[in-house]
CSV table of C-alpha atoms in Angstrom, one decimal:
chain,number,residue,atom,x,y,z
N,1,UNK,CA,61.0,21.8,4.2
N,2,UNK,CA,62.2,20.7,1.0
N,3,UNK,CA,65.4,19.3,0.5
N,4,UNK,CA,66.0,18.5,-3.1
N,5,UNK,CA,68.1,21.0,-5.1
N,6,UNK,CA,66.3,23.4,-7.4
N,7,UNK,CA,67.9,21.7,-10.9
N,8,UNK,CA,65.1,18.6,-9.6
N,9,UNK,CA,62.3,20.8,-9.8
N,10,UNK,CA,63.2,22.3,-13.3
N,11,UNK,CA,63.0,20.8,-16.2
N,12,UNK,CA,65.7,22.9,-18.2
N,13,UNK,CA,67.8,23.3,-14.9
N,14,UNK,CA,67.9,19.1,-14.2
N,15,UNK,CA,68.8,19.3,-18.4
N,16,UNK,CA,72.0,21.1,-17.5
N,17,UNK,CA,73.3,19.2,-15.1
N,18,UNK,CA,73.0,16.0,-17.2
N,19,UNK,CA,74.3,18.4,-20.2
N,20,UNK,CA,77.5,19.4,-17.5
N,21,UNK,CA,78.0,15.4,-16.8
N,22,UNK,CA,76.8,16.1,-13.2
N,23,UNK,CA,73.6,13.4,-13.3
N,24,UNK,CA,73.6,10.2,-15.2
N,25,UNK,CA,71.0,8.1,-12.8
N,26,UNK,CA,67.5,6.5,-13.7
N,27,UNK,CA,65.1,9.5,-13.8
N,28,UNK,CA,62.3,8.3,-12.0
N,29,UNK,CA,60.8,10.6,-9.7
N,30,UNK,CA,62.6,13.2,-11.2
N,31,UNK,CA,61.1,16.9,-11.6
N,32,UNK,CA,58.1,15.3,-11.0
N,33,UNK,CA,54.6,17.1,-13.0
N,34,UNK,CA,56.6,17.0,-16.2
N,35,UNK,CA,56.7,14.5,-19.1
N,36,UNK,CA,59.7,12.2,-19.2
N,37,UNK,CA,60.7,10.7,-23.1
N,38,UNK,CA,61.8,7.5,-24.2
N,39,UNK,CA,64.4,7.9,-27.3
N,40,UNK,CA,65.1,6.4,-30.6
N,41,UNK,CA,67.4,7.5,-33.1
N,42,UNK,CA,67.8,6.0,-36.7
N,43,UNK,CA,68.9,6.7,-39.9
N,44,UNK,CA,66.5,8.0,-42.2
N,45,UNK,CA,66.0,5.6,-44.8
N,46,UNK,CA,64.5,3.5,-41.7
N,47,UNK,CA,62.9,6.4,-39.9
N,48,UNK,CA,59.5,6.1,-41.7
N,49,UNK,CA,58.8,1.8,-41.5
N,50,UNK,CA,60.0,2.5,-37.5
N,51,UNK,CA,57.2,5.4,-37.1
N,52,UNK,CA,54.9,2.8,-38.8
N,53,UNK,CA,56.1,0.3,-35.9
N,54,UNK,CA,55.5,2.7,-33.1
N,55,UNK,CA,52.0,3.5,-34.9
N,56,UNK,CA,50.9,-0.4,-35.1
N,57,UNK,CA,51.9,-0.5,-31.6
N,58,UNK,CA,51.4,2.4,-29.8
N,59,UNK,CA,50.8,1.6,-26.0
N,60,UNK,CA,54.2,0.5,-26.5
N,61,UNK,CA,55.5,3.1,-28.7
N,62,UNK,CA,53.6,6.0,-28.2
N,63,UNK,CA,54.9,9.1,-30.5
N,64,UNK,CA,55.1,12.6,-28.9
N,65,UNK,CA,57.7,13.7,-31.4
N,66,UNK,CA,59.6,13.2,-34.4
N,67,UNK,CA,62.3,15.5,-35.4
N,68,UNK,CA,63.5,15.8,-39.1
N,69,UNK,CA,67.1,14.5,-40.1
N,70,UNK,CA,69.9,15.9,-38.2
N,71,UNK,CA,68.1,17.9,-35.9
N,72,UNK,CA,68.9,18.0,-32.6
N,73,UNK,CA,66.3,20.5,-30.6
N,74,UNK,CA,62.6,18.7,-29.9
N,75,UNK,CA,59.4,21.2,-29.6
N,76,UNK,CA,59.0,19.5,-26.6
N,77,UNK,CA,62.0,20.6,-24.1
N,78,UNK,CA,63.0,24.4,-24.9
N,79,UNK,CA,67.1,24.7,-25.2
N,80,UNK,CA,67.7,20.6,-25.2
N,81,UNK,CA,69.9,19.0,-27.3
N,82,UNK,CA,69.5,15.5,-28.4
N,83,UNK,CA,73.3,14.8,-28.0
N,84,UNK,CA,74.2,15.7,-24.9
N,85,UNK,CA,70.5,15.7,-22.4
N,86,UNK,CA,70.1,12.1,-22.1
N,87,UNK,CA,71.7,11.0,-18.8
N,88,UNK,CA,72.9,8.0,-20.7
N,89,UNK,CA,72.7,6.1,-24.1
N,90,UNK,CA,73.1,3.4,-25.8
N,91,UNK,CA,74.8,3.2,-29.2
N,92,UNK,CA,73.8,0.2,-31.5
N,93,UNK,CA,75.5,-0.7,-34.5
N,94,UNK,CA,73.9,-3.3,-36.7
N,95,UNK,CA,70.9,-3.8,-34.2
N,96,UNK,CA,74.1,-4.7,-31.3
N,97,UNK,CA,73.9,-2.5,-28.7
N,98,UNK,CA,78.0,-1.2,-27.4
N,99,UNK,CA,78.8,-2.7,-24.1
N,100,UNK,CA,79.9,0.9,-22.8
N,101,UNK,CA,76.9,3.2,-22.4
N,102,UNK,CA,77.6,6.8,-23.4
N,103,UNK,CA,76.9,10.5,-21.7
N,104,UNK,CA,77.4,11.9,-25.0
N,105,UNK,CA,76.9,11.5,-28.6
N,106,UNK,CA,78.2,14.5,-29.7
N,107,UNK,CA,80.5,12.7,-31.6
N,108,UNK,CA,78.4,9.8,-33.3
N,109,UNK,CA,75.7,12.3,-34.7
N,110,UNK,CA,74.8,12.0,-38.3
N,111,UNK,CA,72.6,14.6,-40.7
N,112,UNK,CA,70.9,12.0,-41.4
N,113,UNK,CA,70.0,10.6,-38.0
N,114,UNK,CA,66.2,11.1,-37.2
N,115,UNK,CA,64.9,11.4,-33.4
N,116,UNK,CA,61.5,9.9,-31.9
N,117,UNK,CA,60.6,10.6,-28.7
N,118,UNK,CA,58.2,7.9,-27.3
N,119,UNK,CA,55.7,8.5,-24.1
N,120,UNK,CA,56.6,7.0,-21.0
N,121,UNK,CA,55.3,5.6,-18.0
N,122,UNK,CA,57.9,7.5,-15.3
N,123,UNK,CA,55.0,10.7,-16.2
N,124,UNK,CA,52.1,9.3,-14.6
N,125,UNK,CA,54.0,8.0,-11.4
N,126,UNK,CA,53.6,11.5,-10.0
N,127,UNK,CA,49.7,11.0,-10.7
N,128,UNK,CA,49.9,7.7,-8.2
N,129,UNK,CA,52.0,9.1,-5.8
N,130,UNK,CA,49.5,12.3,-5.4
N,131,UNK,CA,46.6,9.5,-5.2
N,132,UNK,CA,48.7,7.8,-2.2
N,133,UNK,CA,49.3,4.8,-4.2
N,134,UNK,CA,53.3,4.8,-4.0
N,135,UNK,CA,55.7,3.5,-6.4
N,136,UNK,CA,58.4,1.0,-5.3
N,137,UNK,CA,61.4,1.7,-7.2
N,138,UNK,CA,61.0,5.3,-6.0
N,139,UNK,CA,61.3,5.1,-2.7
N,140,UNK,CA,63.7,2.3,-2.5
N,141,UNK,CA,65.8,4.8,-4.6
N,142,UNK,CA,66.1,1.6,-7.6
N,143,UNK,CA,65.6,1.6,-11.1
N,144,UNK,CA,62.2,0.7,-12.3
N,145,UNK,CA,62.2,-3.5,-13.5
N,146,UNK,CA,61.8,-4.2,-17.2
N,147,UNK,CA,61.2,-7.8,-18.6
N,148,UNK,CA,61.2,-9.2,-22.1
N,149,UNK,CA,58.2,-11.2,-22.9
N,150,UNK,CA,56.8,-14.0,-25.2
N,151,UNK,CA,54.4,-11.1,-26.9
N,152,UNK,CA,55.2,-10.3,-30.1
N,153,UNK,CA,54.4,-7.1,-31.6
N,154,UNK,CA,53.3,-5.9,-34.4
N,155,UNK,CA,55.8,-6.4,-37.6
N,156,UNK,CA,56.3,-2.8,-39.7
N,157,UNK,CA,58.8,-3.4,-42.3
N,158,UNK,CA,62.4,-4.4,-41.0
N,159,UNK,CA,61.4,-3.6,-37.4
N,160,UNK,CA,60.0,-6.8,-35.2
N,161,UNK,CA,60.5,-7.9,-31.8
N,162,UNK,CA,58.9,-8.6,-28.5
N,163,UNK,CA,57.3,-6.6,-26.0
N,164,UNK,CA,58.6,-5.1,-23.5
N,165,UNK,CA,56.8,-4.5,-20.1
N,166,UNK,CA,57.6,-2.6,-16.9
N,167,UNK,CA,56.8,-3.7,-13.3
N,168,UNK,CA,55.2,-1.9,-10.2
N,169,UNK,CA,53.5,-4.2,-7.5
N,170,UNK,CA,50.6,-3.5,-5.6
N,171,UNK,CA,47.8,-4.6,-2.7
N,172,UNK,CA,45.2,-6.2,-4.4
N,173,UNK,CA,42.5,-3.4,-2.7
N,174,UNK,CA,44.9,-0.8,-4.4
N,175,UNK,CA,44.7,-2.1,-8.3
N,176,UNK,CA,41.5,-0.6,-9.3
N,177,UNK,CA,42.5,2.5,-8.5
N,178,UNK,CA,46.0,1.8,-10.4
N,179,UNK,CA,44.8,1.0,-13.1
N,180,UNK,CA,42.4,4.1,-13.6
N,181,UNK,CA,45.1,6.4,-13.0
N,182,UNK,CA,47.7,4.8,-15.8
N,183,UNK,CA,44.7,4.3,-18.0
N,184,UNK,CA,44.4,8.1,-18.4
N,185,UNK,CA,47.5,8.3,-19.8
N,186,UNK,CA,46.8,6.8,-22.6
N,187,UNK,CA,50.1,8.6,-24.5
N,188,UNK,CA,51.9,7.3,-21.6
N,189,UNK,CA,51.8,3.4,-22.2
N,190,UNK,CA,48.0,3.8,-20.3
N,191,UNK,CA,46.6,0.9,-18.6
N,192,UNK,CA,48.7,-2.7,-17.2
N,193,UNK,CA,48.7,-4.9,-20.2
N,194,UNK,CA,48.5,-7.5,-17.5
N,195,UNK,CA,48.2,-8.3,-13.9
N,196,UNK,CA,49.1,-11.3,-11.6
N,197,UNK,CA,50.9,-14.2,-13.0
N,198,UNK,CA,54.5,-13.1,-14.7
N,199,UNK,CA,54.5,-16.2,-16.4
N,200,UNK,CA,51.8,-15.7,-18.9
N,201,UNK,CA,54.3,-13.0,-20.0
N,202,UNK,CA,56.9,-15.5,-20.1
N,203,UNK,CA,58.4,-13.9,-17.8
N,204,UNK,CA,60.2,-16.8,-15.1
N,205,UNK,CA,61.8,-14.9,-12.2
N,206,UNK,CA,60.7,-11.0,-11.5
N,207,UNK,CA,64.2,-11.4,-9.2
N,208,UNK,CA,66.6,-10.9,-12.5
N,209,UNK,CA,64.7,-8.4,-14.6
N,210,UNK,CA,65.8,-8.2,-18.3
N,211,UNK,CA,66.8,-4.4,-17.6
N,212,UNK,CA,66.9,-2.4,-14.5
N,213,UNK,CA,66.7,-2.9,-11.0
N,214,UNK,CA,64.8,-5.4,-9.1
N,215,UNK,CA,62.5,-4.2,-6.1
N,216,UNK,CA,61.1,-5.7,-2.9
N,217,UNK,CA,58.0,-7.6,-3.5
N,218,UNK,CA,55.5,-8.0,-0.1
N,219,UNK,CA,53.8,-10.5,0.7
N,220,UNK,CA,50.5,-10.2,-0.9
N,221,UNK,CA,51.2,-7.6,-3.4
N,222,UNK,CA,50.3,-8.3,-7.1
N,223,UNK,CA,53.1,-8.0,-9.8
N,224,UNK,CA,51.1,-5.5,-12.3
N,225,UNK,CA,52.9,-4.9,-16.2
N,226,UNK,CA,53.0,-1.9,-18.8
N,227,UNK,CA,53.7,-1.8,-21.9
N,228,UNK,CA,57.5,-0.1,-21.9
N,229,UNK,CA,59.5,1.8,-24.5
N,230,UNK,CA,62.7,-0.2,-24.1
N,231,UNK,CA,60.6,-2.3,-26.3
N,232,UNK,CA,61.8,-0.5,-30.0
N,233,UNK,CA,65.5,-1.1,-28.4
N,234,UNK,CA,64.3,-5.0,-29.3
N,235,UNK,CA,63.3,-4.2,-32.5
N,236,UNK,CA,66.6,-2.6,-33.5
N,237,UNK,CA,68.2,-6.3,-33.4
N,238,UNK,CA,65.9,-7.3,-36.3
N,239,UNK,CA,66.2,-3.8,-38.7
N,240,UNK,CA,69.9,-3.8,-37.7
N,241,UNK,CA,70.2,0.3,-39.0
N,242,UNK,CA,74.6,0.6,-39.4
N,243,UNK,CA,73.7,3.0,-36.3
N,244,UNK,CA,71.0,3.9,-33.8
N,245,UNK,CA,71.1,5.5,-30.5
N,246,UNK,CA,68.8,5.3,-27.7
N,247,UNK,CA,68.2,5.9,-24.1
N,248,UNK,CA,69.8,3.8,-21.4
N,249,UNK,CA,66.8,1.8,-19.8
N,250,UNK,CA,65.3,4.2,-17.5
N,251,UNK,CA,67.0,7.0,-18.5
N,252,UNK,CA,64.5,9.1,-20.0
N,253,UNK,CA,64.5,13.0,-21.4
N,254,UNK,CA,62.3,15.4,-19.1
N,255,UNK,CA,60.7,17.6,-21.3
N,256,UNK,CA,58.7,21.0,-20.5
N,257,UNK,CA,55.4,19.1,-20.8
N,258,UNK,CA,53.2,19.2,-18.1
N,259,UNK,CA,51.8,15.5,-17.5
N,260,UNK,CA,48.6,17.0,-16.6
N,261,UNK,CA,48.5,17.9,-20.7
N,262,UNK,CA,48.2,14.1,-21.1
N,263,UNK,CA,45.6,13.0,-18.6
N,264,UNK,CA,42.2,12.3,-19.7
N,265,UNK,CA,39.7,13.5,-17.4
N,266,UNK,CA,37.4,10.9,-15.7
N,267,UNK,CA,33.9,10.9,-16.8
């Protein structure tokens, strides 16, 4: 029997309940078989050198949808509004994020504010699940861990900054068939952009992640890293827009996309 309540299962059900104030958790695991969204919001006279950062580094950044200035409703999730269906944000001002994280921005929105809605790597967690390969901050009911690393990326006008990775461990037997799964997601950060030793990420203790939760680690599992879309949050501290808004780290927008839209078929 299933127990979870039917807003989990919906898309534009789980979208009123964070619209209502009702959920403001990591998303993970949520409605699972649709696409979740990483968000960034800037001005528009930075909008086009920040699409040019997301397209010089796309497994990062990869674009499923940019809104024109002062809209609020994306193609990509029927009835959402960009203000309100986020189950948290952050508000930066001058590339510094607000200590207090936000359930609205109702009242921050500007005509001139342009959306981007970035792939992310909560879509093809139901795709590893299904395959039996489960996924550790899910069932310890955690946040996923996110790290800064010594990578830079790609430099597009005012927008710089290092990458950004997320963490799942795994067996060693088990990575293959990890890393063919998240590689046919290719608009969903794809493939680990490394496996095994966190410190050629510069990365010194997976204990104290940079942003979200840290999870139990077995004894011969294998720390494996994706690209992650907190990354442009990093580049906002170098363009320094007088506003932006963005997701809360793990905190995504489910859209009505099916993930199986963005899965590449094995040849």
């Amino acid at each position: 029997m299933n127990t979870e309540p039917t807003w989990d299962r919906s898309p534009a059900l789980f979208r009123a309940e964070v619209r209502a104030g009702r959920f403001s958790g990591p998303t993970a695991g949520r409605c699972p078989g649709y696409v979740q969204a990483n968000v960034v919001v800037v001005p528009e006279a930075f909008a086009d050198e920040f699409g040019e950062f997301c397209r010089l580094n796309s497994q990062a950044c990869p674009l499923l949808d940019r809104l024109l200035p002062g809209a609020t409703r994306p193609s990509i999730a029927a009835d959402a509004d960009m203000r309100t269906d986020v189950p948290r944000y952050r508000v930066f001002r001058y590339g510094v994020a607000d200590v207090i994280e936000r359930q609205s921005v109702v009242d921050r929105w500007r005509d001139d504010l342009v959306t981007f809605l970035l792939g992310c790597s909560f879509t093809f967690e139901t795709a590893l699940t299904a395959a039996g390969l489960p996924v550790r901050h899910i069932d310890e009911g955690r946040n996923v861990s996110m790290y800064l690393t010594s990578r830079a990326c790609a430099t597009a006008g005012r927008f710089a900054g290092p990458l950004v990775v997320s963490m799942r461990p795994y067996r060693p037997e088990q990575i293959d068939r990890v890393v063919a799964i998240t590689g046919s997601f290719p608009a969903m950060h794809g493939a680990p952009v490394h496996i095994g030793d966190p410190a050629a990420l510069g990365i010194r203790d997976l204990a104290r992640p940079d942003f979200g939760d840290p999870v139990t680690i077995r004894d011969g599992e294998v720390p494996l890293f994706w690209a992650c879309g907190v990354t442009p949050q990093l580049a906002l501290a170098a363009a320094q827009p007088e506003i932006a808004i963005t997701h809360s780290p793990g905190r995504m927008l489910i859209t009505d996309l099916a993930d199986a839209q963005f899965q590449i078929p094995s040849s």
